[in-house]
GROMACS .gro file of C-alpha atoms in nm:
model
  228
    1MET     CA    1   0.000   0.000   0.000
    2PRO     CA    2   0.139   0.342  -0.088
    3ALA     CA    3   0.253   0.530   0.222
    4ALA     CA    4   0.039   0.827   0.123
    5LEU     CA    5  -0.283   0.622   0.161
    6ARG     CA    6  -0.208   0.484   0.508
    7PRO     CA    7  -0.331   0.794   0.702
    8VAL     CA    8  -0.655   0.792   0.500
    9LEU     CA    9  -0.715   0.424   0.576
   10MET     CA   10  -0.647   0.471   0.948
   11LEU     CA   11  -0.890   0.764   0.960
   12ALA     CA   12  -1.160   0.552   0.792
   13VAL     CA   13  -1.110   0.271   1.047
   14LEU     CA   14  -1.134   0.516   1.338
   15LEU     CA   15  -1.455   0.670   1.200
   16ALA     CA   16  -1.613   0.327   1.152
   17GLY     CA   17  -1.536   0.232   1.512
   18LEU     CA   18  -1.677   0.559   1.641
   19LEU     CA   19  -2.002   0.515   1.448
   20ALA     CA   20  -2.041   0.157   1.570
   21SER     CA   21  -1.994   0.259   1.933
   22THR     CA   22  -2.251   0.540   1.912
   23ALA     CA   23  -2.516   0.356   1.707
   24PRO     CA   24  -2.840   0.304   1.902
   25HIS     CA   25  -2.903  -0.048   2.031
   26ALA     CA   26  -3.246  -0.209   2.005
   27ARG     CA   27  -3.417  -0.248   2.343
   28ALA     CA   28  -3.511  -0.596   2.452
   29ALA     CA   29  -3.883  -0.661   2.428
   30THR     CA   30  -4.059  -0.662   2.764
   31ALA     CA   31  -4.396  -0.804   2.859
   32GLN     CA   32  -4.679  -0.560   2.914
   33ASP     CA   33  -4.738  -0.488   3.279
   34THR     CA   34  -4.997  -0.298   3.481
   35SER     CA   35  -5.014  -0.131   3.820
   36VAL     CA   36  -5.187  -0.342   4.086
   37THR     CA   37  -5.271  -0.202   4.429
   38PHE     CA   38  -5.261  -0.453   4.714
   39ARG     CA   39  -5.509  -0.349   4.983
   40VAL     CA   40  -5.557  -0.534   5.310
   41ASN     CA   41  -5.745  -0.468   5.633
   42ALA     CA   42  -5.520  -0.565   5.924
   43THR     CA   43  -5.473  -0.450   6.282
   44THR     CA   44  -5.117  -0.427   6.411
   45GLN     CA   45  -4.929  -0.361   6.733
   46GLY     CA   46  -4.627  -0.174   6.612
   47GLU     CA   47  -4.557  -0.414   6.324
   48THR     CA   48  -4.498  -0.328   5.961
   49LEU     CA   49  -4.725  -0.499   5.708
   50LEU     CA   50  -4.577  -0.648   5.390
   51VAL     CA   51  -4.684  -0.856   5.092
   52THR     CA   52  -4.475  -1.120   4.918
   53GLY     CA   53  -4.543  -1.384   4.658
   54SER     CA   54  -4.442  -1.605   4.371
   55VAL     CA   55  -4.301  -1.338   4.136
   56PRO     CA   56  -3.981  -1.132   4.167
   57GLN     CA   57  -4.184  -0.809   4.189
   58LEU     CA   58  -4.320  -0.938   4.522
   59GLY     CA   59  -3.988  -1.069   4.646
   60GLY     CA   60  -4.021  -1.434   4.544
   61TRP     CA   61  -4.141  -1.542   4.891
   62ASP     CA   62  -3.835  -1.384   5.055
   63PRO     CA   63  -3.949  -1.170   5.352
   64ALA     CA   64  -3.636  -0.958   5.314
   65LYS     CA   65  -3.753  -0.861   4.964
   66ALA     CA   66  -4.124  -0.831   5.043
   67VAL     CA   67  -4.309  -0.511   4.949
   68PRO     CA   68  -4.397  -0.290   5.249
   69LEU     CA   69  -4.751  -0.156   5.270
   70GLY     CA   70  -4.838   0.183   5.410
   71THR     CA   71  -5.125   0.334   5.605
   72THR     CA   72  -5.221   0.663   5.767
   73ALA     CA   73  -5.400   0.764   6.085
   74SER     CA   74  -5.721   0.817   5.889
   75ALA     CA   75  -5.688   0.503   5.674
   76TYR     CA   76  -5.584   0.255   5.946
   77PRO     CA   77  -5.644  -0.042   5.967
   78ASN     CA   78  -5.640  -0.036   5.586
   79TRP     CA   79  -5.295  -0.079   5.430
   80SER     CA   80  -5.195  -0.054   5.064
   81ALA     CA   81  -4.905  -0.057   4.818
   82GLY     CA   82  -4.883  -0.043   4.439
   83VAL     CA   83  -4.680  -0.296   4.240
   84ARG     CA   84  -4.638  -0.334   3.864
   85LEU     CA   85  -4.712  -0.691   3.755
   86PRO     CA   86  -4.708  -0.858   3.411
   87VAL     CA   87  -5.044  -0.886   3.238
   88GLY     CA   88  -5.151  -1.249   3.203
   89ALA     CA   89  -4.956  -1.373   3.504
   90THR     CA   90  -5.120  -1.580   3.777
   91VAL     CA   91  -4.963  -1.470   4.104
   92GLU     CA   92  -4.973  -1.639   4.443
   93TYR     CA   93  -4.920  -1.405   4.736
   94LYS     CA   94  -4.951  -1.366   5.110
   95TYR     CA   95  -4.930  -1.094   5.373
   96LEU     CA   96  -4.691  -1.089   5.667
   97LYS     CA   97  -4.616  -0.871   5.967
   98ARG     CA   98  -4.267  -0.770   6.077
   99SER     CA   99  -4.216  -0.659   6.437
  100PRO     CA  100  -3.972  -0.383   6.539
  101THR     CA  101  -3.729  -0.659   6.643
  102GLY     CA  102  -3.754  -0.829   6.302
  103THR     CA  103  -3.983  -1.118   6.395
  104ILE     CA  104  -4.195  -1.231   6.097
  105THR     CA  105  -4.557  -1.344   6.137
  106TRP     CA  106  -4.718  -1.497   5.829
  107GLU     CA  107  -5.088  -1.526   5.759
  108SER     CA  108  -5.197  -1.872   5.869
  109SER     CA  109  -5.441  -1.907   5.580
  110SER     CA  110  -5.353  -2.060   5.243
  111ASN     CA  111  -5.185  -1.865   4.964
  112ARG     CA  112  -5.396  -1.611   4.782
  113THR     CA  113  -5.419  -1.612   4.401
  114LEU     CA  114  -5.449  -1.321   4.159
  115THR     CA  115  -5.471  -1.343   3.780
  116VAL     CA  116  -5.348  -1.014   3.637
  117SER     CA  117  -5.532  -0.854   3.346
  118ALA     CA  118  -5.513  -0.508   3.193
  119ASP     CA  119  -5.830  -0.425   3.388
  120THR     CA  120  -5.696  -0.541   3.725
  121SER     CA  121  -5.692  -0.245   3.962
  122GLY     CA  122  -5.607  -0.421   4.285
  123THR     CA  123  -5.713  -0.643   4.572
  124ASN     CA  124  -5.938  -0.590   4.873
  125ASP     CA  125  -5.822  -0.839   5.134
  126SER     CA  126  -5.849  -0.895   5.506
  127TRP     CA  127  -5.574  -1.047   5.720
  128ASN     CA  128  -5.613  -1.425   5.746
  129VAL     CA  129  -5.942  -1.423   5.555
  130VAL     CA  130  -5.930  -1.624   5.230
  131PRO     CA  131  -6.180  -1.495   4.972
  132VAL     CA  132  -6.435  -1.703   4.785
  133SER     CA  133  -6.382  -1.742   4.411
  134ALA     CA  134  -6.700  -1.595   4.261
  135THR     CA  135  -6.806  -1.634   3.897
  136PHE     CA  136  -7.078  -1.419   3.745
  137ARG     CA  137  -7.260  -1.566   3.443
  138ALA     CA  138  -7.515  -1.344   3.271
  139THR     CA  139  -7.712  -1.402   2.952
  140ALA     CA  140  -7.749  -1.069   2.775
  141THR     CA  141  -7.781  -0.960   2.412
  142THR     CA  142  -7.580  -0.655   2.314
  143SER     CA  143  -7.537  -0.421   2.022
  144TRP     CA  144  -7.207  -0.387   1.839
  145GLY     CA  145  -6.954  -0.219   2.066
  146GLN     CA  146  -7.144  -0.272   2.390
  147ASN     CA  147  -6.979  -0.452   2.682
  148LEU     CA  148  -7.123  -0.600   2.999
  149TYR     CA  149  -7.010  -0.527   3.356
  150VAL     CA  150  -7.117  -0.616   3.709
  151THR     CA  151  -7.087  -0.388   4.011
  152GLY     CA  152  -7.216  -0.400   4.365
  153ASN     CA  153  -7.201  -0.293   4.726
  154LEU     CA  154  -6.856  -0.437   4.802
  155PRO     CA  155  -6.518  -0.279   4.720
  156ASP     CA  156  -6.437  -0.600   4.530
  157LEU     CA  157  -6.723  -0.513   4.291
  158GLY     CA  158  -6.642  -0.144   4.273
  159SER     CA  159  -6.877  -0.015   4.547
  160TRP     CA  160  -7.134   0.082   4.281
  161ASP     CA  161  -6.872   0.285   4.092
  162PRO     CA  162  -6.901   0.192   3.720
  163ALA     CA  163  -6.537   0.289   3.666
  164ARG     CA  164  -6.432   0.012   3.907
  165ALA     CA  165  -6.686  -0.251   3.799
  166VAL     CA  166  -6.584  -0.605   3.703
  167PRO     CA  167  -6.582  -0.659   3.325
  168LEU     CA  168  -6.750  -0.968   3.180
  169THR     CA  169  -6.640  -1.133   2.857
  170THR     CA  170  -6.800  -1.342   2.586
  171GLY     CA  171  -6.701  -1.507   2.259
  172SER     CA  172  -6.838  -1.627   1.929
  173GLY     CA  173  -6.895  -1.971   2.075
  174THR     CA  174  -7.058  -1.857   2.400
  175TYR     CA  175  -7.253  -1.538   2.314
  176PRO     CA  176  -7.496  -1.422   2.454
  177LEU     CA  177  -7.347  -1.571   2.773
  178TRP     CA  178  -7.105  -1.334   2.947
  179THR     CA  179  -6.879  -1.442   3.234
  180GLY     CA  180  -6.646  -1.279   3.482
  181ALA     CA  181  -6.468  -1.398   3.795
  182HIS     CA  182  -6.358  -1.205   4.101
  183PRO     CA  183  -6.275  -1.295   4.463
  184LEU     CA  184  -6.532  -1.199   4.726
  185PRO     CA  185  -6.519  -1.216   5.108
  186PRO     CA  186  -6.674  -1.529   5.263
  187ASN     CA  187  -7.000  -1.529   5.462
  188THR     CA  188  -7.098  -1.193   5.317
  189ALA     CA  189  -7.429  -1.060   5.184
  190VAL     CA  190  -7.370  -0.917   4.837
  191GLN     CA  191  -7.589  -0.682   4.637
  192TYR     CA  192  -7.504  -0.643   4.270
  193LYS     CA  193  -7.633  -0.538   3.931
  194TYR     CA  194  -7.531  -0.556   3.566
  195PHE     CA  195  -7.494  -0.269   3.322
  196LYS     CA  196  -7.395  -0.225   2.959
  197LYS     CA  197  -7.130   0.024   2.856
  198ASN     CA  198  -7.207   0.177   2.518
  199PRO     CA  199  -6.948   0.276   2.256
  200ASP     CA  200  -6.993   0.645   2.344
  201GLY     CA  201  -6.919   0.574   2.712
  202SER     CA  202  -7.278   0.604   2.834
  203LEU     CA  203  -7.426   0.333   3.056
  204THR     CA  204  -7.744   0.126   3.036
  205TRP     CA  205  -7.841  -0.032   3.368
  206GLU     CA  206  -8.062  -0.339   3.387
  207ASN     CA  207  -8.413  -0.295   3.526
  208GLY     CA  208  -8.545  -0.412   3.862
  209GLU     CA  209  -8.412  -0.422   4.215
  210ASN     CA  210  -8.056  -0.502   4.308
  211ARG     CA  211  -7.970  -0.869   4.291
  212SER     CA  212  -7.850  -1.036   4.611
  213VAL     CA  213  -7.653  -1.343   4.714
  214VAL     CA  214  -7.466  -1.461   5.024
  215THR     CA  215  -7.117  -1.598   4.972
  216PRO     CA  216  -7.031  -1.937   5.127
  217PRO     CA  217  -6.777  -1.981   5.409
  218THR     CA  218  -6.520  -2.130   5.171
  219GLY     CA  219  -6.478  -2.252   4.816
  220THR     CA  220  -6.652  -2.107   4.513
  221LEU     CA  221  -6.969  -1.925   4.417
  222THR     CA  222  -7.136  -1.921   4.075
  223VAL     CA  223  -7.441  -1.712   3.990
  224ASN     CA  224  -7.641  -1.758   3.671
  225ASP     CA  225  -7.848  -1.456   3.571
  226THR     CA  226  -8.042  -1.319   3.275
  227TRP     CA  227  -8.040  -0.951   3.180
  228ARG     CA  228  -8.368  -0.781   3.264
   0.00000   0.00000   0.00000
């Protein structure tokens, strides 16, 4: 190579290396996640309340990595904390108390389960009380773009707030049957009602009085209703 070309070649190599080092790198794809608020009613005597569970975001069952919950003088004995969890994940979790000396007290009840969806806003739990798995099944015809929801007198059903109601789903093979599942407290009288959300955001409530049911002490509850 002629000596006169060597500086030009070296400059080209340096420029290529500089461009390679500053080129943007593609970000690794991440699963969609959503913010879930863990809420629990629990009395304490100087302890800190925490939640842990089967996913890394909840500490992977390690009390040292558990998520601390907070409360205030006006909110006590209700505690809460927000955690971002992957949509589609089924999470097992449990609450625990940590004393000022570091002693850990776990709930004595079985693990709780939460299936995370894009509509999941959070939990409404009570210390050592395992909820009943409730399934709402409603037969209702709808117009294009309408969706069916259920709400009721409990926080788990949105406390009559349509924005916090439980969405029901259907499919080509099951329509006009709509279903939705949500945990409810055991041994509890529940009032509830269905409504349709229209494409423009307006609501159409079903006719008649509020529906009512009492949840069992344990296990599951399934209600089968028809829109009225």
